[in-house]
PDB file of C-alpha atoms in Angstrom:
ATOM      1  CA  ARG A   1      -0.002  -0.068   0.042  1.00  0.00           C
ATOM      2  CA  LEU A   2       2.789   2.488   1.106  1.00  0.00           C
ATOM      3  CA  GLN A   3       4.383   1.696  -2.609  1.00  0.00           C
ATOM      4  CA  ASN A   4       1.292   2.826  -4.385  1.00  0.00           C
ATOM      5  CA  ASN A   5       0.948   5.808  -2.257  1.00  0.00           C
ATOM      6  CA  GLU A   6       4.683   6.682  -3.202  1.00  0.00           C
ATOM      7  CA  LYS A   7       3.768   6.099  -6.665  1.00  0.00           C
ATOM      8  CA  PHE A   8       0.801   8.398  -6.622  1.00  0.00           C
ATOM      9  CA  LEU A   9       2.861  11.021  -5.140  1.00  0.00           C
ATOM     10  CA  THR A  10       5.538  10.772  -7.450  1.00  0.00           C
ATOM     11  CA  GLU A  11       3.205  10.838 -10.513  1.00  0.00           C
ATOM     12  CA  PHE A  12       1.137  13.936  -8.842  1.00  0.00           C
ATOM     13  CA  LEU A  13       4.329  15.842  -8.405  1.00  0.00           C
ATOM     14  CA  GLN A  14       5.591  15.288 -12.043  1.00  0.00           C
ATOM     15  CA  ARG A  15       1.933  16.270 -13.175  1.00  0.00           C
ATOM     16  CA  TRP A  16       1.980  19.259 -10.971  1.00  0.00           C
ATOM     17  CA  GLU A  17       5.593  20.369 -12.255  1.00  0.00           C
ATOM     18  CA  LYS A  18       4.591  20.021 -15.986  1.00  0.00           C
ATOM     19  CA  LEU A  19       1.465  22.208 -15.506  1.00  0.00           C
ATOM     20  CA  TYR A  20       3.173  24.664 -13.357  1.00  0.00           C
ATOM     21  CA  GLN A  21       5.857  25.150 -16.228  1.00  0.00           C
ATOM     22  CA  ARG A  22       3.262  25.382 -18.675  1.00  0.00           C
ATOM     23  CA  TYR A  23       0.869  27.763 -16.914  1.00  0.00           C
ATOM     24  CA  SER A  24       3.777  29.803 -15.445  1.00  0.00           C
ATOM     25  CA  LYS A  25       4.692  31.268 -19.006  1.00  0.00           C
ATOM     26  CA  ARG A  26       1.093  32.449 -19.561  1.00  0.00           C
ATOM     27  CA  GLU A  27      -0.021  36.129 -19.370  1.00  0.00           C
ATOM     28  CA  ARG A  28      -2.964  38.177 -18.192  1.00  0.00           C
ATOM     29  CA  LEU A  29      -4.373  40.580 -20.584  1.00  0.00           C
ATOM     30  CA  LYS A  30      -3.947  44.055 -19.387  1.00  0.00           C
ATOM     31  CA  SER A  31      -7.053  45.231 -21.715  1.00  0.00           C
ATOM     32  CA  THR A  32      -8.809  48.181 -20.354  1.00  0.00           C
ATOM     33  CA  THR A  33      -8.462  51.062 -17.762  1.00  0.00           C
ATOM     34  CA  ASP A  34     -10.381  54.187 -17.218  1.00  0.00           C
ATOM     35  CA  ASP A  35      -8.483  55.896 -20.153  1.00  0.00           C
ATOM     36  CA  GLU A  36      -7.172  53.235 -22.459  1.00  0.00           C
ATOM     37  CA  LEU A  37      -8.100  49.923 -23.890  1.00  0.00           C
ATOM     38  CA  LEU A  38      -6.509  47.104 -26.130  1.00  0.00           C
ATOM     39  CA  ILE A  39      -8.130  46.177 -29.153  1.00  0.00           C
ATOM     40  CA  PHE A  40      -6.572  43.880 -31.558  1.00  0.00           C
ATOM     41  CA  TRP A  41      -3.192  44.159 -29.366  1.00  0.00           C
ATOM     42  CA  GLU A  42      -3.205  48.109 -30.163  1.00  0.00           C
ATOM     43  CA  GLN A  43      -3.304  50.305 -27.203  1.00  0.00           C
ATOM     44  CA  LEU A  44      -6.047  52.926 -27.989  1.00  0.00           C
ATOM     45  CA  SER A  45      -7.850  55.661 -25.836  1.00  0.00           C
ATOM     46  CA  TRP A  46     -11.653  55.450 -25.054  1.00  0.00           C
ATOM     47  CA  SER A  47     -11.832  59.157 -26.564  1.00  0.00           C
ATOM     48  CA  ASP A  48     -11.281  57.514 -29.876  1.00  0.00           C
ATOM     49  CA  PHE A  49     -14.709  55.897 -29.702  1.00  0.00           C
ATOM     50  CA  PHE A  50     -16.453  58.116 -27.481  1.00  0.00           C
ATOM     51  CA  ASP A  51     -16.576  61.860 -26.918  1.00  0.00           C
ATOM     52  CA  ASN A  52     -14.000  63.037 -24.406  1.00  0.00           C
ATOM     53  CA  ASP A  53     -16.635  62.772 -21.499  1.00  0.00           C
ATOM     54  CA  LYS A  54     -15.361  59.892 -19.164  1.00  0.00           C
ATOM     55  CA  SER A  55     -18.520  59.101 -17.519  1.00  0.00           C
ATOM     56  CA  TYR A  56     -19.410  56.144 -19.951  1.00  0.00           C
ATOM     57  CA  SER A  57     -20.431  53.218 -17.825  1.00  0.00           C
ATOM     58  CA  LYS A  58     -18.676  50.019 -17.844  1.00  0.00           C
ATOM     59  CA  SER A  59     -21.782  48.395 -19.721  1.00  0.00           C
ATOM     60  CA  THR A  60     -21.551  51.057 -22.775  1.00  0.00           C
ATOM     61  CA  LYS A  61     -17.819  50.530 -23.134  1.00  0.00           C
ATOM     62  CA  GLU A  62     -18.542  46.868 -22.939  1.00  0.00           C
ATOM     63  CA  LYS A  63     -21.157  46.870 -25.844  1.00  0.00           C
ATOM     64  CA  LYS A  64     -18.668  48.997 -27.725  1.00  0.00           C
ATOM     65  CA  LEU A  65     -16.126  46.337 -27.908  1.00  0.00           C
ATOM     66  CA  LYS A  66     -18.943  43.784 -28.595  1.00  0.00           C
ATOM     67  CA  GLU A  67     -19.771  45.621 -31.659  1.00  0.00           C
ATOM     68  CA  ILE A  68     -15.852  45.970 -32.641  1.00  0.00           C
ATOM     69  CA  LEU A  69     -15.478  42.199 -32.110  1.00  0.00           C
ATOM     70  CA  LEU A  70     -18.754  41.151 -33.801  1.00  0.00           C
ATOM     71  CA  GLU A  71     -17.946  43.299 -37.008  1.00  0.00           C
ATOM     72  CA  TYR A  72     -14.636  41.837 -37.290  1.00  0.00           C
ATOM     73  CA  SER A  73     -15.117  38.351 -36.315  1.00  0.00           C
ATOM     74  CA  LYS A  74     -18.384  38.269 -38.625  1.00  0.00           C
ATOM     75  CA  GLU A  75     -16.446  38.979 -41.672  1.00  0.00           C
ATOM     76  CA  TRP A  76     -14.121  35.925 -41.258  1.00  0.00           C
ATOM     77  CA  VAL A  77     -17.042  33.563 -40.034  1.00  0.00           C
ATOM     78  CA  ASP A  78     -18.752  34.554 -43.226  1.00  0.00           C
ATOM     79  CA  LYS A  79     -15.736  33.845 -45.275  1.00  0.00           C
ATOM     80  CA  PHE A  80     -15.298  30.587 -43.732  1.00  0.00           C
ATOM     81  CA  SER A  81     -18.725  29.355 -43.767  1.00  0.00           C
ATOM     82  CA  ASP A  82     -19.224  30.404 -47.117  1.00  0.00           C
ATOM     83  CA  GLN A  83     -15.932  28.066 -47.988  1.00  0.00           C
ATOM     84  CA  LEU A  84     -17.465  25.215 -46.437  1.00  0.00           C
ATOM     85  CA  TRP A  85     -21.149  25.991 -47.717  1.00  0.00           C
ATOM     86  CA  VAL A  86     -22.662  25.445 -44.299  1.00  0.00           C
ATOM     87  CA  PRO A  87     -24.416  28.362 -42.806  1.00  0.00           C
ATOM     88  CA  TYR A  88     -24.404  29.094 -39.186  1.00  0.00           C
ATOM     89  CA  LYS A  89     -27.436  30.098 -37.231  1.00  0.00           C
ATOM     90  CA  SER A  90     -25.972  33.152 -35.254  1.00  0.00           C
ATOM     91  CA  LEU A  91     -22.851  34.848 -34.108  1.00  0.00           C
ATOM     92  CA  ALA A  92     -22.854  36.069 -30.642  1.00  0.00           C
ATOM     93  CA  ILE A  93     -20.228  37.861 -28.279  1.00  0.00           C
ATOM     94  CA  ARG A  94     -20.102  37.035 -24.588  1.00  0.00           C
ATOM     95  CA  LYS A  95     -18.202  37.339 -21.436  1.00  0.00           C
ATOM     96  CA  MET A  96     -16.649  33.838 -20.690  1.00  0.00           C
ATOM     97  CA  ARG A  97     -14.058  32.558 -18.089  1.00  0.00           C
ATOM     98  CA  ALA A  98     -13.339  29.380 -19.223  1.00  0.00           C
ATOM     99  CA  ARG A  99     -13.537  29.204 -22.945  1.00  0.00           C
ATOM    100  CA  TRP A 100     -12.454  31.524 -26.006  1.00  0.00           C
ATOM    101  CA  TRP A 101     -15.183  30.103 -28.136  1.00  0.00           C
ATOM    102  CA  HIS A 102     -18.100  27.800 -28.413  1.00  0.00           C
ATOM    103  CA  CYS A 103     -20.201  26.401 -31.210  1.00  0.00           C
ATOM    104  CA  THR A 104     -23.583  24.710 -30.206  1.00  0.00           C
ATOM    105  CA  SER A 105     -25.318  21.853 -31.974  1.00  0.00           C
ATOM    106  CA  LYS A 106     -27.705  24.414 -33.382  1.00  0.00           C
ATOM    107  CA  GLN A 107     -25.264  25.872 -35.238  1.00  0.00           C
ATOM    108  CA  ASP A 108     -24.706  29.037 -32.924  1.00  0.00           C
ATOM    109  CA  ILE A 109     -21.181  30.521 -32.741  1.00  0.00           C
ATOM    110  CA  VAL A 110     -20.296  32.224 -29.568  1.00  0.00           C
ATOM    111  CA  LEU A 111     -17.188  34.268 -29.094  1.00  0.00           C
ATOM    112  CA  ASN A 112     -15.372  35.277 -25.831  1.00  0.00           C
ATOM    113  CA  LEU A 113     -15.239  39.195 -25.570  1.00  0.00           C
ATOM    114  CA  GLN A 114     -11.652  38.944 -24.386  1.00  0.00           C
ATOM    115  CA  LEU A 115     -10.694  37.951 -27.899  1.00  0.00           C
ATOM    116  CA  VAL A 116     -11.098  41.639 -29.260  1.00  0.00           C
ATOM    117  CA  HIS A 117      -7.948  42.404 -27.017  1.00  0.00           C
ATOM    118  CA  LEU A 118      -5.769  39.611 -29.029  1.00  0.00           C
ATOM    119  CA  PRO A 119      -4.117  40.066 -32.398  1.00  0.00           C
ATOM    120  CA  GLN A 120      -6.300  39.575 -35.317  1.00  0.00           C
ATOM    121  CA  LYS A 121      -4.978  36.312 -36.486  1.00  0.00           C
ATOM    122  CA  TYR A 122      -6.110  34.718 -33.135  1.00  0.00           C
ATOM    123  CA  ILE A 123      -9.553  35.801 -34.083  1.00  0.00           C
ATOM    124  CA  GLN A 124      -9.160  34.365 -37.629  1.00  0.00           C
ATOM    125  CA  TYR A 125      -8.049  30.832 -36.074  1.00  0.00           C
ATOM    126  CA  VAL A 126     -10.996  30.903 -33.641  1.00  0.00           C
ATOM    127  CA  ALA A 127     -13.376  31.812 -36.829  1.00  0.00           C
ATOM    128  CA  ALA A 128     -11.882  28.928 -38.624  1.00  0.00           C
ATOM    129  CA  HIS A 129     -12.129  26.514 -35.709  1.00  0.00           C
ATOM    130  CA  GLU A 130     -15.568  27.578 -34.987  1.00  0.00           C
ATOM    131  CA  CYS A 131     -16.644  26.888 -38.684  1.00  0.00           C
ATOM    132  CA  ALA A 132     -14.986  23.549 -38.831  1.00  0.00           C
ATOM    133  CA  HIS A 133     -17.290  22.738 -35.991  1.00  0.00           C
ATOM    134  CA  LEU A 134     -20.146  23.451 -38.298  1.00  0.00           C
ATOM    135  CA  VAL A 135     -19.298  20.326 -40.366  1.00  0.00           C
ATOM    136  CA  GLN A 136     -17.224  18.350 -37.981  1.00  0.00           C
ATOM    137  CA  LYS A 137     -18.687  18.455 -34.170  1.00  0.00           C
ATOM    138  CA  ASN A 138     -15.592  16.579 -32.506  1.00  0.00           C
ATOM    139  CA  HIS A 139     -11.812  17.180 -32.773  1.00  0.00           C
ATOM    140  CA  SER A 140     -11.028  14.480 -34.916  1.00  0.00           C
ATOM    141  CA  ASP A 141      -8.439  14.370 -37.611  1.00  0.00           C
ATOM    142  CA  LYS A 142     -11.212  15.384 -40.182  1.00  0.00           C
ATOM    143  CA  PHE A 143     -12.080  18.209 -38.018  1.00  0.00           C
ATOM    144  CA  TRP A 144      -8.210  19.446 -37.921  1.00  0.00           C
ATOM    145  CA  LYS A 145      -7.868  18.836 -41.834  1.00  0.00           C
ATOM    146  CA  VAL A 146     -11.064  21.288 -42.130  1.00  0.00           C
ATOM    147  CA  VAL A 147      -9.431  23.804 -39.832  1.00  0.00           C
ATOM    148  CA  GLU A 148      -6.211  23.344 -41.843  1.00  0.00           C
ATOM    149  CA  SER A 149      -7.929  23.969 -44.980  1.00  0.00           C
ATOM    150  CA  LEU A 150      -9.551  27.394 -43.800  1.00  0.00           C
ATOM    151  CA  TYR A 151      -6.633  28.360 -41.953  1.00  0.00           C
ATOM    152  CA  PRO A 152      -3.223  26.865 -42.720  1.00  0.00           C
ATOM    153  CA  LYS A 153      -1.091  28.502 -39.916  1.00  0.00           C
ATOM    154  CA  TYR A 154      -3.781  26.966 -37.280  1.00  0.00           C
ATOM    155  CA  LYS A 155      -0.931  24.945 -35.270  1.00  0.00           C
ATOM    156  CA  GLU A 156       1.434  27.745 -34.810  1.00  0.00           C
ATOM    157  CA  VAL A 157      -1.532  30.361 -33.936  1.00  0.00           C
ATOM    158  CA  ARG A 158      -3.285  27.667 -31.365  1.00  0.00           C
ATOM    159  CA  LYS A 159      -0.160  27.118 -29.598  1.00  0.00           C
ATOM    160  CA  GLU A 160       0.736  30.807 -29.237  1.00  0.00           C
ATOM    161  CA  MET A 161      -2.841  31.237 -27.999  1.00  0.00           C
ATOM    162  CA  ARG A 162      -2.179  28.882 -24.903  1.00  0.00           C
ATOM    163  CA  LYS A 163      -0.138  31.575 -23.503  1.00  0.00           C
ATOM    164  CA  PHE A 164      -3.087  33.815 -22.369  1.00  0.00           C
ATOM    165  CA  ILE A 165      -5.113  33.658 -19.642  1.00  0.00           C
ATOM    166  CA  LEU A 166      -8.805  34.224 -19.228  1.00  0.00           C
ATOM    167  CA  GLU A 167     -10.277  36.255 -16.663  1.00  0.00           C
TER     168      GLU A 167
END
């Protein structure tokens, strides 16, 4: 019994070390302040989007970010779904803590609002990934072939994307 505990402890510590190494390299997005925001990896001023009146509420600013992301991502989702000849039902932007994106069985695509802060290549990859789910609901080899046909650099971008932490 003691041998099993030692084996378990050794395996646990090895796994913990791997996870620590992987996640300690990740970075948090410092996305917005009262005066500035990060859109597509570019630092901008809120005054670029609103009058200089700083009394805009958090929800008003959030709506603006959703509009920006929806406008940009819709272009790519439309492009990729047209290439696959498969329509999607709707595209929505939400705040999510655990996922960057989601595709429902009803062909609804939901993107995380935090994507608006990342470089555009990540949004393009996410659009390709979600459109691939319109034809292949799992992450099989067929699915990844579809993703690659839509966005050939997906492996590199997918790997890079893991360094960001959702909040």
